[in-house]
């Protein structure tokens, strides 16, 4: 299987090249030229497999330049019971709210308690094998600018992976105390963590500049290294996410929640549009999905886009209690638009250029019609988010985090508006303990908040009796390894000295 750039049809690469390179030279994103088709027989076989078996099947159909042994090794190393707290890394939880059934796909049982582990635990293995095929003998240097979740998940994923080094920059005052402690206590021989005196945009701009400075690239090349990327537009982060939608469907059939062949809806709390796009890609392979319900917080640029066909990022930016969805440019939407525009690189390039220059574009009537038919967009604010957490816990004893609560709230709106009772899979993207303050406020309103993040975790545990995930519980007694803070201008020098190649 080969991959095209969304913005230049003449750019055609292998899976290994797409993963090693991350993004196309023309600025486009890599997409598979076609989607493997799963018929009844294939799905029946998948029903009998465990998560790893399902993952191996899906990976082998997309990564045709990988051997079966290579795929086996990647999957076995990534989704261990030790790392994901059980044999199924993405289990279903069944509950309801006010009579509406909720089939919750819990994607946060990995080492950093957020769904990004589902992809970032396997990406390093896919990447090292891809590098071997395309740039044999070189070590990959992963640079990450993070506002919190991605940095920690990438550090855990790349920790002690051979032939890789990872350096993470975060804004010194721009992450939560828990996120800071998660990163600064990171173990592993090949990891470096550094705060920068600036905000997230400064960190991101700094990283981009290092990537594109020829003198630095030369220095790396002299030392047999090259830069690579772990951010969410890498195909190696999207592919693992297709697996869990297929797996969730199989689990629901096996659990007697739906009949084989039944249609489902999916509900996804959305930021960069990667997670929901993966469910759409699964449907292109034959997964029977009727509606894709895209849930946003007050940064509702996607809700407006789905309703009007106009994407306009020129609007106020809100800092919310679901920070991983505080995004005004959803990068992976580009892949959906490419598909809906009939795989037209020219049209996609036009829209993306308009987004860059004017912050705005409008899709054609044909594309609007398909979006209307397949997608529902909705949003809720922080107050509604906390109200949802509170009701779900009070009525059903099910505790969810702020991002998941946005999805549940928008799903309630959807059912109310449409009367559609098709069984829905709701993606749950983080452990409630990762956002203890907002969750605690929701389930115990009026309670005086404890002083530290760890005290809030304990207080939430006392009230709810929900077990605290081991990776968060063990953090409390861990000593920080990293305390460097650097000026933005000094980031290139910091990278060279961290790699010992000044
Ligand atoms: C990253 C993230 C999201 C958004 O996912 P996208 O794939 O970017 O749409 C939602 N919830 C949590 C907890 C996240 O970390």
mmCIF file of N, CA, C and O and ligand atoms in Angstrom, residues 114-116 149 232 241 269-276 324-325 327 401 403 429-430 435, ligand 1:
data_model
loop_
_atom_site.group_PDB
_atom_site.id
_atom_site.type_symbol
_atom_site.label_atom_id
_atom_site.label_comp_id
_atom_site.label_asym_id
_atom_site.label_seq_id
_atom_site.Cartn_x
_atom_site.Cartn_y
_atom_site.Cartn_z
ATOM 1 N N UNK A 114 -4.062 8.869 29.523
ATOM 2 C CA UNK A 114 -4.815 9.577 28.482
ATOM 3 C C UNK A 114 -4.777 8.736 27.209
ATOM 4 O O UNK A 114 -3.907 7.878 27.047
ATOM 5 N N UNK A 115 -5.711 8.977 26.301
ATOM 6 C CA UNK A 115 -5.846 8.082 25.140
ATOM 7 C C UNK A 115 -4.645 8.147 24.199
ATOM 8 O O UNK A 115 -4.467 7.268 23.364
ATOM 9 N N UNK A 116 -3.817 9.192 24.340
ATOM 10 C CA UNK A 116 -2.669 9.298 23.439
ATOM 11 C C UNK A 116 -1.708 8.122 23.596
ATOM 12 O O UNK A 116 -0.935 7.811 22.691
ATOM 13 N N UNK A 149 -0.240 16.819 27.797
ATOM 14 C CA UNK A 149 -0.503 15.388 27.607
ATOM 15 C C UNK A 149 0.418 14.708 26.599
ATOM 16 O O UNK A 149 0.926 13.618 26.838
ATOM 17 N N UNK A 232 0.706 14.657 16.136
ATOM 18 C CA UNK A 232 -0.497 13.872 15.835
ATOM 19 C C UNK A 232 -0.836 13.807 14.353
ATOM 20 O O UNK A 232 -1.809 13.177 13.975
ATOM 21 N N UNK A 241 -5.230 4.134 16.054
ATOM 22 C CA UNK A 241 -6.537 4.550 16.559
ATOM 23 C C UNK A 241 -7.684 3.907 15.784
ATOM 24 O O UNK A 241 -8.803 3.809 16.287
ATOM 25 N N UNK A 269 -14.864 13.253 21.730
ATOM 26 C CA UNK A 269 -14.460 14.591 22.177
ATOM 27 C C UNK A 269 -13.243 15.018 21.364
ATOM 28 O O UNK A 269 -12.204 14.378 21.414
ATOM 29 N N UNK A 270 -13.382 16.092 20.607
ATOM 30 C CA UNK A 270 -12.438 16.344 19.517
ATOM 31 C C UNK A 270 -11.600 17.600 19.699
ATOM 32 O O UNK A 270 -12.106 18.631 20.142
ATOM 33 N N UNK A 271 -10.321 17.475 19.352
ATOM 34 C CA UNK A 271 -9.415 18.617 19.345
ATOM 35 C C UNK A 271 -8.797 18.756 17.976
ATOM 36 O O UNK A 271 -9.237 19.524 17.125
ATOM 37 N N UNK A 272 -7.781 17.937 17.730
ATOM 38 C CA UNK A 272 -7.055 18.001 16.462
ATOM 39 C C UNK A 272 -7.695 17.139 15.370
ATOM 40 O O UNK A 272 -7.160 17.003 14.287
ATOM 41 N N UNK A 273 -8.818 16.500 15.663
ATOM 42 C CA UNK A 273 -9.612 15.705 14.715
ATOM 43 C C UNK A 273 -8.968 14.364 14.359
ATOM 44 O O UNK A 273 -9.388 13.681 13.432
ATOM 45 N N UNK A 274 -7.955 13.937 15.132
ATOM 46 C CA UNK A 274 -7.315 12.659 14.819
ATOM 47 C C UNK A 274 -8.181 11.471 15.228
ATOM 48 O O UNK A 274 -8.376 10.532 14.445
ATOM 49 N N UNK A 275 -8.698 11.525 16.439
ATOM 50 C CA UNK A 275 -9.461 10.416 16.984
ATOM 51 C C UNK A 275 -10.732 10.147 16.172
ATOM 52 O O UNK A 275 -11.015 9.011 15.784
ATOM 53 N N UNK A 276 -11.468 11.193 15.868
ATOM 54 C CA UNK A 276 -12.728 10.997 15.133
ATOM 55 C C UNK A 276 -12.430 10.583 13.682
ATOM 56 O O UNK A 276 -13.156 9.769 13.097
ATOM 57 N N UNK A 324 -7.212 19.691 26.417
ATOM 58 C CA UNK A 324 -6.709 19.002 25.232
ATOM 59 C C UNK A 324 -7.598 19.243 24.010
ATOM 60 O O UNK A 324 -7.289 18.799 22.913
ATOM 61 N N UNK A 325 -8.712 19.923 24.221
ATOM 62 C CA UNK A 325 -9.592 20.268 23.104
ATOM 63 C C UNK A 325 -9.606 21.772 22.851
ATOM 64 O O UNK A 325 -10.417 22.261 22.065
ATOM 65 N N UNK A 327 -8.403 24.039 20.916
ATOM 66 C CA UNK A 327 -7.676 24.092 19.643
ATOM 67 C C UNK A 327 -8.536 24.835 18.626
ATOM 68 O O UNK A 327 -9.747 24.614 18.556
ATOM 69 N N UNK A 401 -13.928 11.942 33.114
ATOM 70 C CA UNK A 401 -13.115 13.162 33.104
ATOM 71 C C UNK A 401 -13.841 14.261 32.318
ATOM 72 O O UNK A 401 -14.915 14.030 31.747
ATOM 73 N N UNK A 403 -13.087 15.812 29.450
ATOM 74 C CA UNK A 403 -13.188 15.644 27.990
ATOM 75 C C UNK A 403 -14.310 14.671 27.639
ATOM 76 O O UNK A 403 -15.117 14.911 26.744
ATOM 77 N N UNK A 429 -11.481 9.704 26.842
ATOM 78 C CA UNK A 429 -10.105 9.978 26.459
ATOM 79 C C UNK A 429 -9.126 10.203 27.598
ATOM 80 O O UNK A 429 -7.924 10.269 27.367
ATOM 81 N N UNK A 430 -9.609 10.345 28.834
ATOM 82 C CA UNK A 430 -8.655 10.530 29.934
ATOM 83 C C UNK A 430 -9.234 10.004 31.240
ATOM 84 O O UNK A 430 -10.459 9.952 31.420
ATOM 85 N N UNK A 435 -7.640 15.107 35.788
ATOM 86 C CA UNK A 435 -8.216 16.450 35.898
ATOM 87 C C UNK A 435 -8.990 16.548 37.211
ATOM 88 O O UNK A 435 -10.155 16.949 37.251
HETATM 89 C C1 LIG B 1 -5.655 14.884 22.622
HETATM 90 C C2 LIG B 1 -6.905 14.722 23.416
HETATM 91 C C3 LIG B 1 -8.191 14.914 22.841
HETATM 92 C C4 LIG B 1 -8.384 15.358 21.414
HETATM 93 O O1 LIG B 1 -8.118 14.332 20.484
HETATM 94 P P1 LIG B 1 -7.888 14.667 18.933
HETATM 95 O O2 LIG B 1 -7.470 13.397 18.315
HETATM 96 O O3 LIG B 1 -6.814 15.713 18.901
HETATM 97 O O4 LIG B 1 -9.176 15.170 18.391
HETATM 98 C C5 LIG B 1 -9.310 14.683 23.636
HETATM 99 N N1 LIG B 1 -9.176 14.330 24.933
HETATM 100 C C6 LIG B 1 -7.970 14.152 25.517
HETATM 101 C C7 LIG B 1 -7.910 13.787 26.961
HETATM 102 C C8 LIG B 1 -6.786 14.339 24.788
HETATM 103 O O5 LIG B 1 -5.588 14.173 25.394
#
